[in-house]
PDB file of C-alpha atoms in Angstrom:
ATOM      1  CA  UNK A  26    -102.686 -31.564  95.884  1.00  0.00           C
ATOM      2  CA  UNK A  27    -103.563 -33.787  92.888  1.00  0.00           C
ATOM      3  CA  UNK A  28    -102.179 -32.878  89.488  1.00  0.00           C
ATOM      4  CA  UNK A  29    -104.953 -31.914  86.938  1.00  0.00           C
ATOM      5  CA  UNK A  30    -105.568 -34.720  84.431  1.00  0.00           C
ATOM      6  CA  UNK A  31    -104.510 -32.499  81.431  1.00  0.00           C
ATOM      7  CA  UNK A  32    -101.173 -31.548  83.113  1.00  0.00           C
ATOM      8  CA  UNK A  33    -100.644 -35.191  84.088  1.00  0.00           C
ATOM      9  CA  UNK A  34    -101.111 -36.474  80.494  1.00  0.00           C
ATOM     10  CA  UNK A  35     -98.626 -33.849  79.265  1.00  0.00           C
ATOM     11  CA  UNK A  36     -95.951 -35.007  81.682  1.00  0.00           C
ATOM     12  CA  UNK A  37     -96.744 -38.737  80.812  1.00  0.00           C
ATOM     13  CA  UNK A  38     -96.343 -37.865  77.224  1.00  0.00           C
ATOM     14  CA  UNK A  39     -93.078 -35.959  77.782  1.00  0.00           C
ATOM     15  CA  UNK A  40     -91.723 -38.937  79.836  1.00  0.00           C
ATOM     16  CA  UNK A  41     -92.743 -41.272  77.024  1.00  0.00           C
ATOM     17  CA  UNK A  42     -90.862 -39.183  74.543  1.00  0.00           C
ATOM     18  CA  UNK A  43     -87.714 -39.166  76.569  1.00  0.00           C
ATOM     19  CA  UNK A  44     -87.842 -42.945  77.097  1.00  0.00           C
ATOM     20  CA  UNK A  45     -88.678 -43.806  73.500  1.00  0.00           C
ATOM     21  CA  UNK A  46     -86.658 -41.287  71.542  1.00  0.00           C
ATOM     22  CA  UNK A  47     -83.538 -41.408  73.570  1.00  0.00           C
ATOM     23  CA  UNK A  48     -80.963 -39.683  71.390  1.00  0.00           C
ATOM     24  CA  UNK A  49     -83.316 -39.046  68.438  1.00  0.00           C
ATOM     25  CA  UNK A  50     -83.600 -35.507  67.251  1.00  0.00           C
ATOM     26  CA  UNK A  51     -86.969 -33.762  66.993  1.00  0.00           C
ATOM     27  CA  UNK A  52     -87.231 -31.762  63.769  1.00  0.00           C
ATOM     28  CA  UNK A  53     -89.207 -28.515  63.758  1.00  0.00           C
ATOM     29  CA  UNK A  54     -90.675 -28.176  60.419  1.00  0.00           C
ATOM     30  CA  UNK A  55     -90.482 -24.832  58.612  1.00  0.00           C
ATOM     31  CA  UNK A  56     -92.508 -24.939  55.433  1.00  0.00           C
ATOM     32  CA  UNK A  57     -93.093 -21.316  54.357  1.00  0.00           C
ATOM     33  CA  UNK A  58     -94.770 -21.980  51.028  1.00  0.00           C
ATOM     34  CA  UNK A  59     -97.557 -24.088  52.393  1.00  0.00           C
ATOM     35  CA  UNK A  60     -98.091 -22.573  55.827  1.00  0.00           C
ATOM     36  CA  UNK A  61    -101.805 -21.637  55.303  1.00  0.00           C
ATOM     37  CA  UNK A  62    -102.545 -24.974  53.601  1.00  0.00           C
ATOM     38  CA  UNK A  63    -101.777 -26.821  56.844  1.00  0.00           C
ATOM     39  CA  UNK A  64    -103.509 -24.416  59.230  1.00  0.00           C
ATOM     40  CA  UNK A  65    -100.381 -23.016  60.872  1.00  0.00           C
ATOM     41  CA  UNK A  66    -100.957 -20.271  63.416  1.00  0.00           C
ATOM     42  CA  UNK A  67    -100.926 -16.754  62.038  1.00  0.00           C
ATOM     43  CA  UNK A  68     -99.127 -13.976  63.960  1.00  0.00           C
ATOM     44  CA  UNK A  69    -101.202 -13.219  67.155  1.00  0.00           C
ATOM     45  CA  UNK A  70    -103.282 -16.379  66.896  1.00  0.00           C
ATOM     46  CA  UNK A  71    -103.137 -19.002  69.681  1.00  0.00           C
ATOM     47  CA  UNK A  72    -100.763 -21.829  68.649  1.00  0.00           C
ATOM     48  CA  UNK A  73    -101.172 -25.557  69.261  1.00  0.00           C
ATOM     49  CA  UNK A  74     -97.817 -27.443  69.252  1.00  0.00           C
ATOM     50  CA  UNK A  75     -98.099 -31.030  68.042  1.00  0.00           C
ATOM     51  CA  UNK A  76     -95.442 -33.690  67.473  1.00  0.00           C
ATOM     52  CA  UNK A  77     -95.978 -36.433  64.967  1.00  0.00           C
ATOM     53  CA  UNK A  78     -93.934 -39.644  65.082  1.00  0.00           C
ATOM     54  CA  UNK A  79     -93.651 -41.290  61.706  1.00  0.00           C
ATOM     55  CA  UNK A  80     -93.108 -44.983  61.095  1.00  0.00           C
ATOM     56  CA  UNK A  81     -89.524 -44.266  59.996  1.00  0.00           C
ATOM     57  CA  UNK A  82     -88.805 -43.066  63.606  1.00  0.00           C
ATOM     58  CA  UNK A  83     -88.670 -39.453  62.524  1.00  0.00           C
ATOM     59  CA  UNK A  84     -90.431 -37.010  64.931  1.00  0.00           C
ATOM     60  CA  UNK A  85     -91.627 -33.590  63.580  1.00  0.00           C
ATOM     61  CA  UNK A  86     -92.881 -30.808  65.771  1.00  0.00           C
ATOM     62  CA  UNK A  87     -95.288 -28.370  64.130  1.00  0.00           C
ATOM     63  CA  UNK A  88     -97.384 -25.449  65.386  1.00  0.00           C
ATOM     64  CA  UNK A  89    -100.903 -25.157  64.156  1.00  0.00           C
ATOM     65  CA  UNK A  90    -103.615 -22.573  64.830  1.00  0.00           C
ATOM     66  CA  UNK A  91    -105.539 -23.827  67.882  1.00  0.00           C
ATOM     67  CA  UNK A  92    -108.888 -22.805  66.381  1.00  0.00           C
ATOM     68  CA  UNK A  93    -108.207 -24.297  62.983  1.00  0.00           C
ATOM     69  CA  UNK A  94    -109.640 -27.655  61.796  1.00  0.00           C
ATOM     70  CA  UNK A  95    -107.456 -30.717  62.390  1.00  0.00           C
ATOM     71  CA  UNK A  96    -107.871 -31.500  58.672  1.00  0.00           C
ATOM     72  CA  UNK A  97    -104.656 -29.384  58.119  1.00  0.00           C
ATOM     73  CA  UNK A  98    -102.730 -31.916  60.182  1.00  0.00           C
ATOM     74  CA  UNK A  99    -103.949 -34.694  57.960  1.00  0.00           C
ATOM     75  CA  UNK A 100    -102.970 -32.817  54.808  1.00  0.00           C
ATOM     76  CA  UNK A 101     -99.473 -32.164  56.303  1.00  0.00           C
ATOM     77  CA  UNK A 102     -98.996 -35.820  57.334  1.00  0.00           C
ATOM     78  CA  UNK A 103    -100.261 -37.026  53.892  1.00  0.00           C
ATOM     79  CA  UNK A 104     -97.725 -34.935  52.146  1.00  0.00           C
ATOM     80  CA  UNK A 105     -94.937 -36.116  54.514  1.00  0.00           C
ATOM     81  CA  UNK A 106     -95.918 -39.810  54.291  1.00  0.00           C
ATOM     82  CA  UNK A 107     -96.124 -39.669  50.446  1.00  0.00           C
ATOM     83  CA  UNK A 108     -92.566 -38.330  50.261  1.00  0.00           C
ATOM     84  CA  UNK A 109     -91.416 -40.998  52.761  1.00  0.00           C
ATOM     85  CA  UNK A 110     -93.048 -43.790  50.803  1.00  0.00           C
ATOM     86  CA  UNK A 111     -91.316 -42.841  47.626  1.00  0.00           C
ATOM     87  CA  UNK A 112     -94.304 -41.081  46.083  1.00  0.00           C
ATOM     88  CA  UNK A 113     -96.838 -43.813  46.676  1.00  0.00           C
ATOM     89  CA  UNK A 114    -100.109 -43.095  48.366  1.00  0.00           C
ATOM     90  CA  UNK A 115    -100.788 -44.968  51.612  1.00  0.00           C
ATOM     91  CA  UNK A 116    -103.743 -44.897  54.003  1.00  0.00           C
ATOM     92  CA  UNK A 117    -102.721 -43.886  57.524  1.00  0.00           C
ATOM     93  CA  UNK A 118    -104.236 -43.222  60.921  1.00  0.00           C
ATOM     94  CA  UNK A 119    -103.103 -40.699  63.643  1.00  0.00           C
ATOM     95  CA  UNK A 120    -103.227 -42.146  67.119  1.00  0.00           C
ATOM     96  CA  UNK A 121    -102.606 -40.588  70.515  1.00  0.00           C
ATOM     97  CA  UNK A 122    -101.427 -42.938  73.318  1.00  0.00           C
ATOM     98  CA  UNK A 123    -101.963 -42.308  77.039  1.00  0.00           C
ATOM     99  CA  UNK A 124    -100.598 -45.143  79.133  1.00  0.00           C
ATOM    100  CA  UNK A 125    -102.253 -48.342  77.978  1.00  0.00           C
ATOM    101  CA  UNK A 126    -105.138 -46.481  76.228  1.00  0.00           C
ATOM    102  CA  UNK A 127    -105.077 -45.136  72.734  1.00  0.00           C
ATOM    103  CA  UNK A 128    -107.346 -42.788  70.817  1.00  0.00           C
ATOM    104  CA  UNK A 129    -107.601 -42.377  67.073  1.00  0.00           C
ATOM    105  CA  UNK A 130    -107.772 -38.769  65.904  1.00  0.00           C
ATOM    106  CA  UNK A 131    -110.408 -38.516  63.190  1.00  0.00           C
ATOM    107  CA  UNK A 132    -110.479 -36.293  60.080  1.00  0.00           C
ATOM    108  CA  UNK A 133    -113.004 -33.599  60.155  1.00  0.00           C
ATOM    109  CA  UNK A 134    -113.857 -30.072  61.188  1.00  0.00           C
ATOM    110  CA  UNK A 135    -112.992 -30.451  64.872  1.00  0.00           C
ATOM    111  CA  UNK A 136    -110.300 -27.971  65.905  1.00  0.00           C
ATOM    112  CA  UNK A 137    -106.939 -28.684  67.569  1.00  0.00           C
ATOM    113  CA  UNK A 138    -108.338 -26.966  70.740  1.00  0.00           C
ATOM    114  CA  UNK A 139    -111.456 -29.003  70.789  1.00  0.00           C
ATOM    115  CA  UNK A 140    -109.528 -32.284  70.538  1.00  0.00           C
ATOM    116  CA  UNK A 141    -107.026 -31.093  73.238  1.00  0.00           C
ATOM    117  CA  UNK A 142    -103.975 -31.836  71.032  1.00  0.00           C
ATOM    118  CA  UNK A 143    -101.662 -29.097  72.394  1.00  0.00           C
ATOM    119  CA  UNK A 144     -98.327 -30.647  73.606  1.00  0.00           C
ATOM    120  CA  UNK A 145     -99.230 -34.176  72.477  1.00  0.00           C
ATOM    121  CA  UNK A 146     -97.299 -36.629  70.418  1.00  0.00           C
ATOM    122  CA  UNK A 147     -99.337 -38.416  67.730  1.00  0.00           C
ATOM    123  CA  UNK A 148     -98.223 -41.538  65.997  1.00  0.00           C
ATOM    124  CA  UNK A 149     -98.747 -42.017  62.302  1.00  0.00           C
ATOM    125  CA  UNK A 150     -99.675 -45.612  61.558  1.00  0.00           C
ATOM    126  CA  UNK A 151     -99.945 -46.946  58.071  1.00  0.00           C
ATOM    127  CA  UNK A 152    -103.002 -49.007  57.180  1.00  0.00           C
ATOM    128  CA  UNK A 153    -106.483 -48.599  58.514  1.00  0.00           C
ATOM    129  CA  UNK A 154    -106.239 -51.379  61.067  1.00  0.00           C
ATOM    130  CA  UNK A 155    -109.119 -53.661  62.084  1.00  0.00           C
ATOM    131  CA  UNK A 156    -112.537 -52.413  61.530  1.00  0.00           C
ATOM    132  CA  UNK A 157    -115.390 -52.835  64.079  1.00  0.00           C
ATOM    133  CA  UNK A 158    -118.103 -55.049  62.807  1.00  0.00           C
ATOM    134  CA  UNK A 159    -121.758 -54.501  63.675  1.00  0.00           C
ATOM    135  CA  UNK A 160    -124.086 -57.207  64.879  1.00  0.00           C
ATOM    136  CA  UNK A 161    -124.950 -59.646  62.135  1.00  0.00           C
ATOM    137  CA  UNK A 162    -121.907 -59.018  59.954  1.00  0.00           C
TER     138      UNK A 162
END
């Protein structure tokens, strides 16, 4: 019996974490003052657990409300990256890797559930990277 694609991607992601992180610790963030600012799950609300790997090799696991906009994740990552960069503001991208493929998570009103982010590890990459150029540019 074949494994459903969603389950398969979760196991691939979990295997990736074991291989890459080795002895690194995953930190579960508890930020009570700003919980609603980041879209964390309220009591009784379906949660979406997401890990974010920052360029300094730190991995943070956070639970968000599955039906909440992914914009809360970007606000959270922005706050974390500003403190890591010594207070400076830096542009960043959130990328999900699956095997050799990658997908950039875009800011917006899409929810964690719509993007299928539950049990995924996202990588925060500084800089905007190469831009796609249209014909004639």
